[in-house]
N, C-alpha and C. Protein backbone atom coordinates (compact mmCIF):
# COMPACT_ATOMS: atom_id res chain seq x y z
N MET A 1 31.83 217.97 134.66
CA MET A 1 31.60 218.71 135.83
C MET A 1 32.48 218.35 136.93
N ASN A 2 33.27 219.37 137.50
CA ASN A 2 34.15 219.11 138.66
C ASN A 2 33.44 219.24 139.99
N LYS A 3 33.56 218.25 140.78
CA LYS A 3 32.90 218.34 142.15
C LYS A 3 34.05 218.40 143.09
N GLY A 4 33.70 219.14 144.25
CA GLY A 4 34.76 219.30 145.31
C GLY A 4 35.48 220.64 145.32
N LEU A 5 36.39 220.84 146.20
CA LEU A 5 37.10 222.02 146.33
C LEU A 5 38.41 222.01 145.58
N SER A 6 38.77 223.15 145.05
CA SER A 6 40.15 223.16 144.34
C SER A 6 41.19 223.02 145.46
N PRO A 7 42.29 222.55 145.20
CA PRO A 7 43.38 222.39 146.22
C PRO A 7 43.86 223.77 146.80
N ILE A 8 43.76 224.86 146.03
CA ILE A 8 44.11 226.19 146.53
C ILE A 8 43.09 226.65 147.58
N VAL A 9 41.73 226.53 147.24
CA VAL A 9 40.72 226.81 148.27
C VAL A 9 40.80 225.99 149.54
N ALA A 10 41.07 224.72 149.44
CA ALA A 10 41.20 223.86 150.56
C ALA A 10 42.45 224.24 151.30
N SER A 11 43.50 224.58 150.73
CA SER A 11 44.71 225.06 151.49
C SER A 11 44.44 226.30 152.29
N VAL A 12 43.69 227.32 151.65
CA VAL A 12 43.43 228.55 152.28
C VAL A 12 42.51 228.29 153.47
N ILE A 13 41.48 227.43 153.29
CA ILE A 13 40.65 227.21 154.47
C ILE A 13 41.36 226.48 155.58
N LEU A 14 42.22 225.55 155.22
CA LEU A 14 43.01 224.75 156.15
C LEU A 14 43.87 225.71 157.01
N ILE A 15 44.63 226.68 156.23
CA ILE A 15 45.51 227.64 156.90
C ILE A 15 44.71 228.54 157.81
N ALA A 16 43.62 229.10 157.27
CA ALA A 16 42.71 229.96 158.13
C ALA A 16 42.27 229.31 159.44
N THR A 17 41.78 228.03 159.28
CA THR A 17 41.32 227.27 160.50
C THR A 17 42.46 227.00 161.43
N THR A 18 43.66 226.72 160.93
CA THR A 18 44.77 226.53 161.81
C THR A 18 45.18 227.85 162.53
N MET A 19 45.17 228.93 161.84
CA MET A 19 45.53 230.27 162.54
C MET A 19 44.55 230.69 163.47
N ALA A 20 43.18 230.37 163.21
CA ALA A 20 42.12 230.68 164.25
C ALA A 20 42.34 229.90 165.43
N ILE A 21 42.64 228.68 165.26
CA ILE A 21 42.88 227.72 166.51
C ILE A 21 44.12 228.16 167.23
N ALA A 22 45.11 228.52 166.61
CA ALA A 22 46.34 229.04 167.18
C ALA A 22 46.17 230.31 167.94
N GLY A 23 45.33 231.17 167.39
CA GLY A 23 44.93 232.47 168.12
C GLY A 23 44.15 232.18 169.41
N ILE A 24 43.24 231.27 169.37
CA ILE A 24 42.47 230.97 170.53
C ILE A 24 43.34 230.28 171.62
N LEU A 25 44.25 229.36 171.23
CA LEU A 25 45.02 228.72 172.12
C LEU A 25 46.07 229.66 172.71
N SER A 26 46.62 230.67 171.88
CA SER A 26 47.52 231.64 172.47
C SER A 26 46.92 232.52 173.47
N PHE A 27 45.63 232.97 173.22
CA PHE A 27 45.03 233.82 174.20
C PHE A 27 44.70 233.05 175.44
N TRP A 28 44.30 231.75 175.42
CA TRP A 28 44.03 230.90 176.56
C TRP A 28 45.35 230.72 177.35
N ALA A 29 46.44 230.33 176.62
CA ALA A 29 47.70 230.06 177.24
C ALA A 29 48.28 231.27 178.04
N GLY A 30 48.04 232.44 177.45
CA GLY A 30 48.57 233.77 178.04
C GLY A 30 47.89 233.98 179.36
N SER A 31 46.49 233.88 179.38
CA SER A 31 45.81 234.15 180.58
C SER A 31 46.09 232.97 181.63
N PHE A 32 46.28 231.87 181.15
CA PHE A 32 46.55 230.67 182.11
C PHE A 32 47.89 230.93 182.71
N VAL A 33 48.94 231.29 182.03
CA VAL A 33 50.26 231.58 182.57
C VAL A 33 50.25 232.73 183.50
N GLU A 34 49.52 233.80 183.10
CA GLU A 34 49.34 235.00 183.96
C GLU A 34 48.77 234.59 185.31
N LYS A 35 47.69 233.69 185.34
CA LYS A 35 47.09 233.32 186.54
C LYS A 35 47.99 232.52 187.38
N LYS A 36 48.66 231.57 186.81
CA LYS A 36 49.59 230.71 187.50
C LYS A 36 50.72 231.48 188.15
N VAL A 37 51.34 232.48 187.47
CA VAL A 37 52.36 233.40 188.05
C VAL A 37 51.83 234.10 189.19
N GLU A 38 50.57 234.64 189.14
CA GLU A 38 49.97 235.40 190.25
C GLU A 38 49.85 234.44 191.44
N GLU A 39 49.35 233.23 191.21
CA GLU A 39 49.14 232.28 192.29
C GLU A 39 50.57 231.84 192.95
N SER A 40 51.62 231.84 192.06
CA SER A 40 52.90 231.53 192.67
C SER A 40 53.39 232.65 193.52
N GLU A 41 53.15 233.90 193.13
CA GLU A 41 53.56 235.03 193.96
C GLU A 41 52.80 234.97 195.26
N ASN A 42 51.55 234.78 195.30
CA ASN A 42 50.74 234.67 196.48
C ASN A 42 51.27 233.53 197.38
N THR A 43 51.62 232.44 196.78
CA THR A 43 52.20 231.31 197.61
C THR A 43 53.48 231.79 198.26
N THR A 44 54.35 232.46 197.48
CA THR A 44 55.64 232.89 198.15
C THR A 44 55.38 233.87 199.25
N THR A 45 54.45 234.85 199.10
CA THR A 45 54.05 235.61 200.19
C THR A 45 53.54 234.93 201.33
N ASP A 46 52.77 233.94 201.17
CA ASP A 46 52.17 233.16 202.27
C ASP A 46 53.21 232.42 202.95
N ILE A 47 54.25 231.87 202.26
CA ILE A 47 55.31 231.11 203.02
C ILE A 47 56.17 232.14 203.78
N VAL A 48 56.46 233.30 203.23
CA VAL A 48 57.21 234.31 204.05
C VAL A 48 56.41 234.73 205.30
N CYS A 49 55.09 234.87 205.13
CA CYS A 49 54.28 235.43 206.14
C CYS A 49 54.06 234.29 207.24
N LEU A 50 54.17 233.06 206.82
CA LEU A 50 53.89 231.94 207.75
C LEU A 50 54.73 232.00 209.03
N ASN A 51 56.08 232.39 208.83
CA ASN A 51 56.99 232.38 209.90
C ASN A 51 57.25 233.80 210.50
N ALA A 52 56.49 234.89 209.99
CA ALA A 52 56.72 236.18 210.49
C ALA A 52 56.13 236.39 211.90
N ARG A 53 56.91 236.89 212.84
CA ARG A 53 56.53 237.21 214.19
C ARG A 53 57.26 238.45 214.73
N PHE A 54 56.60 239.24 215.39
CA PHE A 54 57.22 240.45 216.02
C PHE A 54 56.44 240.70 217.22
N ASN A 55 57.20 241.51 218.15
CA ASN A 55 56.58 241.80 219.45
C ASN A 55 57.06 243.17 219.93
N LEU A 56 56.43 243.74 220.93
CA LEU A 56 56.91 244.87 221.49
C LEU A 56 57.95 244.43 222.62
N PHE A 57 59.20 244.90 222.38
CA PHE A 57 60.30 244.57 223.31
C PHE A 57 60.17 245.35 224.65
N THR A 58 59.79 246.62 224.47
CA THR A 58 59.52 247.56 225.68
C THR A 58 58.09 248.00 225.64
N LYS A 59 57.65 248.46 226.73
CA LYS A 59 56.23 248.98 226.86
C LYS A 59 56.11 250.26 225.97
N CYS A 60 54.97 250.50 225.44
CA CYS A 60 54.72 251.66 224.77
C CYS A 60 54.43 252.83 225.68
N GLN A 61 55.15 254.00 225.39
CA GLN A 61 54.95 255.10 226.21
C GLN A 61 54.43 256.25 225.37
N TYR A 62 53.60 257.10 226.01
CA TYR A 62 53.04 258.24 225.20
C TYR A 62 53.36 259.56 225.85
N ASN A 63 53.96 260.48 225.12
CA ASN A 63 54.37 261.76 225.54
C ASN A 63 53.18 262.82 225.12
N SER A 64 52.50 263.32 226.07
CA SER A 64 51.33 264.15 225.64
C SER A 64 51.88 265.51 225.23
N GLN A 65 53.06 265.90 225.60
CA GLN A 65 53.67 267.19 225.13
C GLN A 65 54.02 267.17 223.71
N THR A 66 54.67 266.11 223.40
CA THR A 66 55.03 266.00 221.89
C THR A 66 54.01 265.24 221.04
N LYS A 67 52.99 264.70 221.65
CA LYS A 67 52.01 263.79 220.95
C LYS A 67 52.70 262.66 220.32
N GLU A 68 53.57 262.03 220.93
CA GLU A 68 54.38 260.94 220.34
C GLU A 68 54.30 259.66 221.20
N ILE A 69 54.22 258.51 220.42
CA ILE A 69 54.33 257.23 221.15
C ILE A 69 55.77 256.76 220.79
N SER A 70 56.32 255.95 221.71
CA SER A 70 57.67 255.35 221.41
C SER A 70 57.75 253.96 222.20
N PHE A 71 58.44 253.06 221.47
CA PHE A 71 58.71 251.74 221.98
C PHE A 71 59.77 251.05 221.19
N ILE A 72 60.20 249.93 221.59
CA ILE A 72 61.17 249.10 220.71
C ILE A 72 60.58 247.86 220.28
N LEU A 73 60.61 247.58 219.07
CA LEU A 73 60.07 246.37 218.42
C LEU A 73 61.09 245.33 218.41
N GLU A 74 60.73 244.07 218.37
CA GLU A 74 61.55 242.97 218.22
C GLU A 74 61.01 241.98 217.12
N ASN A 75 61.85 241.75 216.08
CA ASN A 75 61.47 240.88 214.99
C ASN A 75 61.95 239.47 215.59
N GLN A 76 61.03 238.55 215.71
CA GLN A 76 61.36 237.17 216.17
C GLN A 76 61.47 236.13 215.08
N ALA A 77 61.62 236.57 213.82
CA ALA A 77 61.66 235.71 212.75
C ALA A 77 63.04 235.85 211.98
N ASN A 78 63.17 234.85 211.05
CA ASN A 78 64.45 234.88 210.27
C ASN A 78 64.37 235.67 209.02
N GLN A 79 63.29 236.39 208.78
CA GLN A 79 63.15 237.24 207.55
C GLN A 79 62.69 238.71 208.04
N ASP A 80 62.99 239.64 207.23
CA ASP A 80 62.58 241.00 207.38
C ASP A 80 60.98 241.04 207.38
N ILE A 81 60.48 241.93 208.19
CA ILE A 81 59.03 242.22 208.15
C ILE A 81 58.83 243.65 207.83
N ILE A 82 57.87 243.93 206.99
CA ILE A 82 57.55 245.40 206.59
C ILE A 82 56.33 245.81 207.39
N LEU A 83 56.56 246.84 208.23
CA LEU A 83 55.45 247.40 208.98
C LEU A 83 54.67 248.31 208.00
N ASP A 84 53.30 248.05 207.92
CA ASP A 84 52.52 248.70 206.86
C ASP A 84 51.68 249.82 207.38
N SER A 85 51.10 249.78 208.62
CA SER A 85 50.25 250.72 209.17
C SER A 85 50.03 250.62 210.66
N LEU A 86 49.78 251.84 211.22
CA LEU A 86 49.45 251.96 212.65
C LEU A 86 48.08 252.53 212.79
N TYR A 87 47.22 251.80 213.48
CA TYR A 87 45.89 252.25 213.71
C TYR A 87 45.73 252.72 215.27
N VAL A 88 45.18 253.89 215.40
CA VAL A 88 44.88 254.35 216.74
C VAL A 88 43.41 254.34 217.00
N PHE A 89 42.90 253.73 218.01
CA PHE A 89 41.54 253.62 218.25
C PHE A 89 41.16 254.62 219.37
N TYR A 90 39.95 255.26 219.13
CA TYR A 90 39.50 256.30 220.08
C TYR A 90 38.11 255.86 220.46
N PRO A 91 37.43 256.42 221.51
CA PRO A 91 36.11 256.19 221.89
C PRO A 91 35.08 256.43 220.74
N SER A 92 33.91 255.88 220.93
CA SER A 92 32.87 256.03 219.95
C SER A 92 33.27 255.52 218.52
N ASN A 93 34.00 254.53 218.46
CA ASN A 93 34.54 253.86 217.21
C ASN A 93 35.28 254.81 216.31
N ASN A 94 35.96 255.73 216.77
CA ASN A 94 36.72 256.62 215.97
C ASN A 94 38.02 255.96 215.71
N LEU A 95 38.62 256.14 214.59
CA LEU A 95 39.92 255.49 214.10
C LEU A 95 40.83 256.47 213.40
N LYS A 96 42.02 256.52 213.70
CA LYS A 96 42.93 257.19 212.84
C LYS A 96 44.03 256.33 212.45
N SER A 97 44.43 256.40 211.19
CA SER A 97 45.45 255.52 210.69
C SER A 97 46.61 256.17 210.15
N TYR A 98 47.77 255.60 210.26
CA TYR A 98 49.04 256.12 209.76
C TYR A 98 49.66 255.15 208.83
N LYS A 99 50.00 255.60 207.59
CA LYS A 99 50.67 254.71 206.57
C LYS A 99 52.02 254.68 206.88
N LEU A 100 52.56 253.37 206.98
CA LEU A 100 54.00 253.15 207.34
C LEU A 100 54.67 252.40 206.15
N SER A 101 56.02 252.43 206.05
CA SER A 101 56.75 251.57 205.23
C SER A 101 58.16 251.40 205.87
N ILE A 102 58.09 250.64 206.95
CA ILE A 102 59.27 250.56 207.76
C ILE A 102 59.78 249.04 207.80
N LYS A 103 60.97 248.86 207.48
CA LYS A 103 61.57 247.47 207.50
C LYS A 103 62.14 247.12 208.87
N LEU A 104 61.51 246.11 209.42
CA LEU A 104 61.94 245.52 210.73
C LEU A 104 62.95 244.36 210.35
N PRO A 105 64.22 244.61 210.60
CA PRO A 105 65.20 243.59 210.16
C PRO A 105 65.06 242.22 210.92
N ALA A 106 65.46 241.23 210.30
CA ALA A 106 65.17 239.77 210.82
C ALA A 106 66.09 239.74 212.13
N ASN A 107 65.37 239.07 213.12
CA ASN A 107 66.07 238.77 214.40
C ASN A 107 66.75 239.96 215.04
N ASN A 108 65.96 241.11 215.00
CA ASN A 108 66.62 242.35 215.35
C ASN A 108 65.65 243.25 216.20
N LEU A 109 66.22 244.27 216.85
CA LEU A 109 65.44 245.25 217.57
C LEU A 109 65.46 246.58 216.73
N LEU A 110 64.29 247.37 216.89
CA LEU A 110 64.18 248.56 216.15
C LEU A 110 63.33 249.52 216.98
N PRO A 111 63.92 250.66 217.18
CA PRO A 111 63.08 251.78 217.95
C PRO A 111 62.00 252.18 217.02
N PHE A 112 60.76 252.47 217.65
CA PHE A 112 59.69 252.98 216.86
C PHE A 112 59.13 254.20 217.49
N ASN A 113 58.95 255.25 216.64
CA ASN A 113 58.28 256.50 217.16
C ASN A 113 57.23 256.94 216.21
N GLN A 114 56.17 257.45 216.76
CA GLN A 114 55.15 258.00 215.84
C GLN A 114 54.62 259.29 216.50
N THR A 115 54.66 260.34 215.67
CA THR A 115 54.17 261.62 216.22
C THR A 115 52.76 261.96 215.64
N GLY A 116 52.19 263.00 216.20
CA GLY A 116 50.84 263.37 215.81
C GLY A 116 49.68 262.48 216.35
N ILE A 117 49.98 261.94 217.47
CA ILE A 117 48.95 261.01 218.12
C ILE A 117 48.21 261.89 219.15
N ASP A 118 46.92 262.12 218.82
CA ASP A 118 46.11 262.91 219.70
C ASP A 118 45.72 262.21 221.02
N PRO A 119 45.66 262.90 222.14
CA PRO A 119 45.34 262.19 223.46
C PRO A 119 43.82 261.63 223.42
N GLY A 120 43.62 260.74 224.34
CA GLY A 120 42.31 260.24 224.45
C GLY A 120 42.16 258.91 223.73
N PHE A 121 43.16 258.29 223.28
CA PHE A 121 43.14 257.04 222.61
C PHE A 121 42.86 255.85 223.56
N ILE A 122 42.29 254.76 223.00
CA ILE A 122 41.94 253.59 223.83
C ILE A 122 43.00 252.50 223.65
N SER A 123 43.40 252.20 222.33
CA SER A 123 44.33 251.23 222.07
C SER A 123 45.05 251.45 220.60
N PHE A 124 45.96 250.57 220.33
CA PHE A 124 46.66 250.68 219.10
C PHE A 124 46.77 249.31 218.37
N GLN A 125 46.99 249.38 217.09
CA GLN A 125 47.19 248.19 216.34
C GLN A 125 48.38 248.44 215.30
N LEU A 126 49.39 247.68 215.22
CA LEU A 126 50.50 247.84 214.35
C LEU A 126 50.43 246.68 213.39
N ARG A 127 50.23 246.93 212.09
CA ARG A 127 50.01 245.93 211.11
C ARG A 127 51.30 245.82 210.20
N THR A 128 51.47 244.65 209.63
CA THR A 128 52.55 244.42 208.62
C THR A 128 51.91 244.09 207.19
N LYS A 129 52.75 243.84 206.20
CA LYS A 129 52.31 243.57 204.90
C LYS A 129 51.69 242.15 204.89
N CYS A 130 51.97 241.37 205.91
CA CYS A 130 51.37 239.98 206.00
C CYS A 130 49.97 240.19 206.65
N PRO A 131 48.89 239.68 206.03
CA PRO A 131 47.62 240.00 206.52
C PRO A 131 47.25 239.59 207.89
N ASN A 132 47.87 238.46 208.38
CA ASN A 132 47.53 237.94 209.70
C ASN A 132 48.60 238.23 210.70
N VAL A 133 49.52 239.13 210.38
CA VAL A 133 50.66 239.35 211.41
C VAL A 133 50.52 240.80 211.80
N TYR A 134 50.01 241.05 213.08
CA TYR A 134 49.83 242.41 213.64
C TYR A 134 49.90 242.27 215.17
N ARG A 135 49.99 243.36 215.82
CA ARG A 135 49.98 243.42 217.31
C ARG A 135 49.08 244.50 217.81
N ASP A 136 48.26 244.15 218.74
CA ASP A 136 47.43 245.14 219.46
C ASP A 136 48.18 245.42 220.72
N PHE A 137 48.12 246.77 221.12
CA PHE A 137 48.80 247.16 222.29
C PHE A 137 48.27 248.43 222.86
N ASN A 138 48.68 248.68 224.14
CA ASN A 138 48.21 249.96 224.84
C ASN A 138 49.42 250.78 225.17
N CYS A 139 49.22 251.98 225.41
CA CYS A 139 50.38 252.96 225.84
C CYS A 139 50.04 253.60 227.21
N THR A 140 51.14 253.81 227.93
CA THR A 140 51.00 254.58 229.16
C THR A 140 51.57 255.96 228.99
N GLU A 141 50.91 256.89 229.61
CA GLU A 141 51.38 258.25 229.48
C GLU A 141 52.60 258.59 230.35
N VAL A 142 53.51 259.32 229.90
CA VAL A 142 54.71 259.70 230.67
C VAL A 142 54.80 261.22 230.69
N SER A 143 55.32 261.74 231.77
CA SER A 143 55.34 263.07 231.98
C SER A 143 56.65 263.77 231.27
């Protein structure tokens, strides 16, 4: 009477176990690498945003006839900044937002105009793609 596994059955079990372990490791390694790449991209964005600074070079002016604000922006950093959105605050916690995609070149000035601004606003906020880089400002009406 033979006891034990035949060499063929043992080989099949060994190969199946090896393939199962390889599949599990492959799945884990794929998600691990994907997570690390995402963290690396976030770190790169954080480094770029760390030095991002911009300001209003001129005072904001509002033309009630054309419903337009205008001013000049100054990028005070060595890298381009992407302006992402403009928020207009009105009384009673009303808010109007404008989606932007404007490149403010490094160490440069850029004229900024936005039309469609209804009168009665309280203040403005100009945001960039960097989460903590924004400017709050007010506008004066011109005739």
